[in-house]
Amino acid sequence: MLKIENLEVTYGNIKAIKGISLEVNQGEIVTLIGSNGAGKSTTLRTISGILKPKSGSITFNGERIEGVEGHEIVAKGICQSPEGRRIFPKMTVDENLDLGAFLRNDKAEIKRDRQRVLELFPKLQERIDQKAGTMSGGEQQMLAVGRALMGSPKLLLLDEPSMGLAPVLVEMIFETIKKINDQGTTILLVEQNALAALNVADRAYVLESGSIKMSGKARDLISNDEVTKAYLGG
Amino acid sequence: MANSSTRFSARLLIERSVATLIIGLVFFWLAINLVKSPSQFFQSSIIGISNGVLYALIALGYTLVYGIIELINFAHGDLFMLGGLFAATFITVWFKQETPSNTGYAVFFLCLIAAMGFCATINVGIERFAYRRLRKAPKLAPLITAVGVSFIIQFIGIRWNGSGPKTWNSVLPSGEFTISSVHIPYTTVISFLVTIPLLIFMTFIVAKTRRGKAMRATAQDADAARLMGINVNKTISFTFALGGALAGAAGLLFQQTRGLTNYNLGYQLGLIAFTSAVLGGIGNLSGAVLGAILIGLIQGLNDGLPIGLGQQWSQTVVFTILILLMVFKPTGLLGKPMVEKV
Ligand SMILES: Nc1ncnc2c1ncn2[C@@H]1O[C@H](COP(=O)(O)OP(=O)(O)OP(=O)(O)O)[C@@H](O)[C@H]1O
Ligand SMILES: [Mg+2]
């Protein structure tokens, strides 16, 4: 579904991504783990068209999409819940969800997706008319994921959805990710919480200072000594 | 801890009482004048408010652009001036209309649409060629560019209009009608008839339409807006078009109600309109309208009331109020400080 080959991304003179290749297949949850500054968010932002790559290619369903404008990427079916949530603080929860479906005009379908999001995150239903900026961090995170789902994506990019959440909520968000995937959405998940991510994912890539250091089945990586030492605190 | 909080509340107390005192004095001054000469009071208010709605049209252009790309578009006042020149050329030179008549009114209406389109196009062009490539540059770069664009437009103004003021005959009726000794010029009525629907239409676009939604989202977080599928460049262009159109309408109204054009009018009115936008809370649309009407009203009352400082102090009064407001409420009348969660 998504195929990245020899991707290079720079910020001015700083090389953030140094020629990575990765692949996400239809129906999978793939996780991209790595320590701070490894380049995970940079990769997602490049897929979403917020950043332009220096070289390399990104192919989505057989179509080259590197360097395509951000809004066109959404139209192709890739939605992202970005790092730091980035909800629209002065708008209500309702309006935020509405904006998630900005490019769609299939009213009935949108209504169904809204129902589904509110079922996944009942908290949002309670807060539906509250200004998003006044919600707690965890609630904002749910909104960010819900908003991305409102785009009815073929591929959902999640950038640290568990960041700053209480342990109970972390568990809940990973269960939700699994549920979203079971309902048919392919997911590329970026996480600091490597253990939880590996538990929910089918396959994983380990990113270190802009290069892929390891990749394989999530199950295998959990039991890999090197991974355990570096990312699972063992 | 306790110490700092008491000091804080003491400061708040002083601020509150000074603000109350000033407001009290203003009301006292208004009350005296109202009692002394009610008809003059209402007369001045009407003149003031009708100037205010004109300022509002221009102020909205500043606040719209600031809201979406955080740029103080110094060239905006000059765009208004250009709108006036366009109106004069359109009505008097091209259509040769110099007196009130049905043809004159029709041309006026046509010119409203044409001037709005003209200024919208120019504003979009300015953004496209001067500001867009500087969007990621440090804030000072587009700001200086805006000053440069302002000079360019003024130069065009000199070429088009000459280096001094020009007077024009208006197609609008020059009479007035009287309600219990308050004289209301027809041009004032026409100003309201043009401005108020425009303001309502504008509010509708921003609050209710898809484009408006995209504008508000882009204003809050452009990258997040991109992730929703919003075409940010197009949205910014649209914002400049809206602001430009309003400046065009203001240019026509000014030229036809005052019968005057001059290359430096944009500087004078632009400054007042910008002040209105800041007074109301820059980036806030209702704030800009409120600020503009207040400034118009204050000017009108100060100029027209029997006990007042008179016209030569008008600007001083306006800017004193602005400075006081900025000291006590830096976000402007309707601007809210936004606490962002990290
Ligand atoms: N706007 C920017 N300008 C310059 N350098 C940047 C910018 N954004 C990121 N970088 C650099 O690029 C590298 C990768 O950053 P990125 O945000 O992709 O890391 P990450 O893996 O998402 O880290 P984290 O887990 O902390 O979110 C870092 O070294 C970072 O300092
Ligand atoms: Mg990151």
Short mmCIF file of C-alpha atoms in Angstrom, two decimals, chain A residues 48 50 70-71 74 80 82 85-86 88-91 95 98-100 102-103 133-135 140 147, chain B residues 210 213-214 216-218 220-221 223-233 338-342:
data_model
loop_
_atom_site.label_atom_id
_atom_site.label_comp_id
_atom_site.label_asym_id
_atom_site.label_seq_id
_atom_site.Cartn_x
_atom_site.Cartn_y
_atom_site.Cartn_z
CA SER A 48 1.77 13.79 4.63
CA ILE A 50 4.14 18.89 5.01
CA GLY A 70 -0.38 18.24 1.87
CA HIS A 71 -4.04 18.75 1.04
CA VAL A 74 -5.36 13.79 2.31
CA GLN A 80 -2.47 11.92 10.19
CA PRO A 82 0.18 14.66 14.37
CA ARG A 85 -2.15 16.77 18.85
CA ARG A 86 -2.47 20.05 16.96
CA PHE A 88 -7.85 23.64 16.65
CA PRO A 89 -7.98 25.13 20.14
CA LYS A 90 -10.57 27.86 19.56
CA MET A 91 -13.05 25.53 17.91
CA GLU A 95 -16.10 21.69 14.69
CA ASP A 98 -16.16 18.41 11.19
CA LEU A 99 -12.85 19.69 9.83
CA GLY A 100 -11.51 16.15 9.83
CA PHE A 102 -13.28 18.67 5.23
CA LEU A 103 -12.77 17.06 1.83
CA GLY A 133 -8.23 24.10 23.70
CA THR A 134 -9.80 23.87 27.14
CA MET A 135 -9.82 20.06 27.23
CA GLN A 140 -7.23 16.38 23.12
CA ARG A 147 -10.42 13.91 13.80
CA ARG B 210 -16.70 25.99 3.95
CA LYS B 213 -14.12 27.26 8.08
CA ALA B 214 -10.89 26.73 6.16
CA ARG B 216 -10.43 29.86 10.69
CA ALA B 217 -8.60 26.54 10.74
CA THR B 218 -5.63 27.96 8.81
CA GLN B 220 -5.22 28.65 14.18
CA ASP B 221 -2.72 26.13 12.80
CA ASP B 223 0.02 22.72 9.18
CA ALA B 224 -2.86 21.08 11.01
CA ALA B 225 -5.19 22.63 8.42
CA ARG B 226 -3.08 21.00 5.68
CA LEU B 227 -3.54 17.66 7.41
CA MET B 228 -7.30 18.15 7.14
CA GLY B 229 -6.98 18.53 3.38
CA ILE B 230 -7.28 22.30 3.36
CA ASN B 231 -5.47 24.08 0.56
CA VAL B 232 -3.65 26.63 2.69
CA ASN B 233 -2.33 28.78 -0.17
CA MET B 338 -5.24 32.11 24.60
CA VAL B 339 -3.76 29.68 27.07
CA GLU B 340 -2.30 26.86 25.10
CA LYS B 341 -1.86 23.42 26.51
CA VAL B 342 1.42 21.75 25.77
#
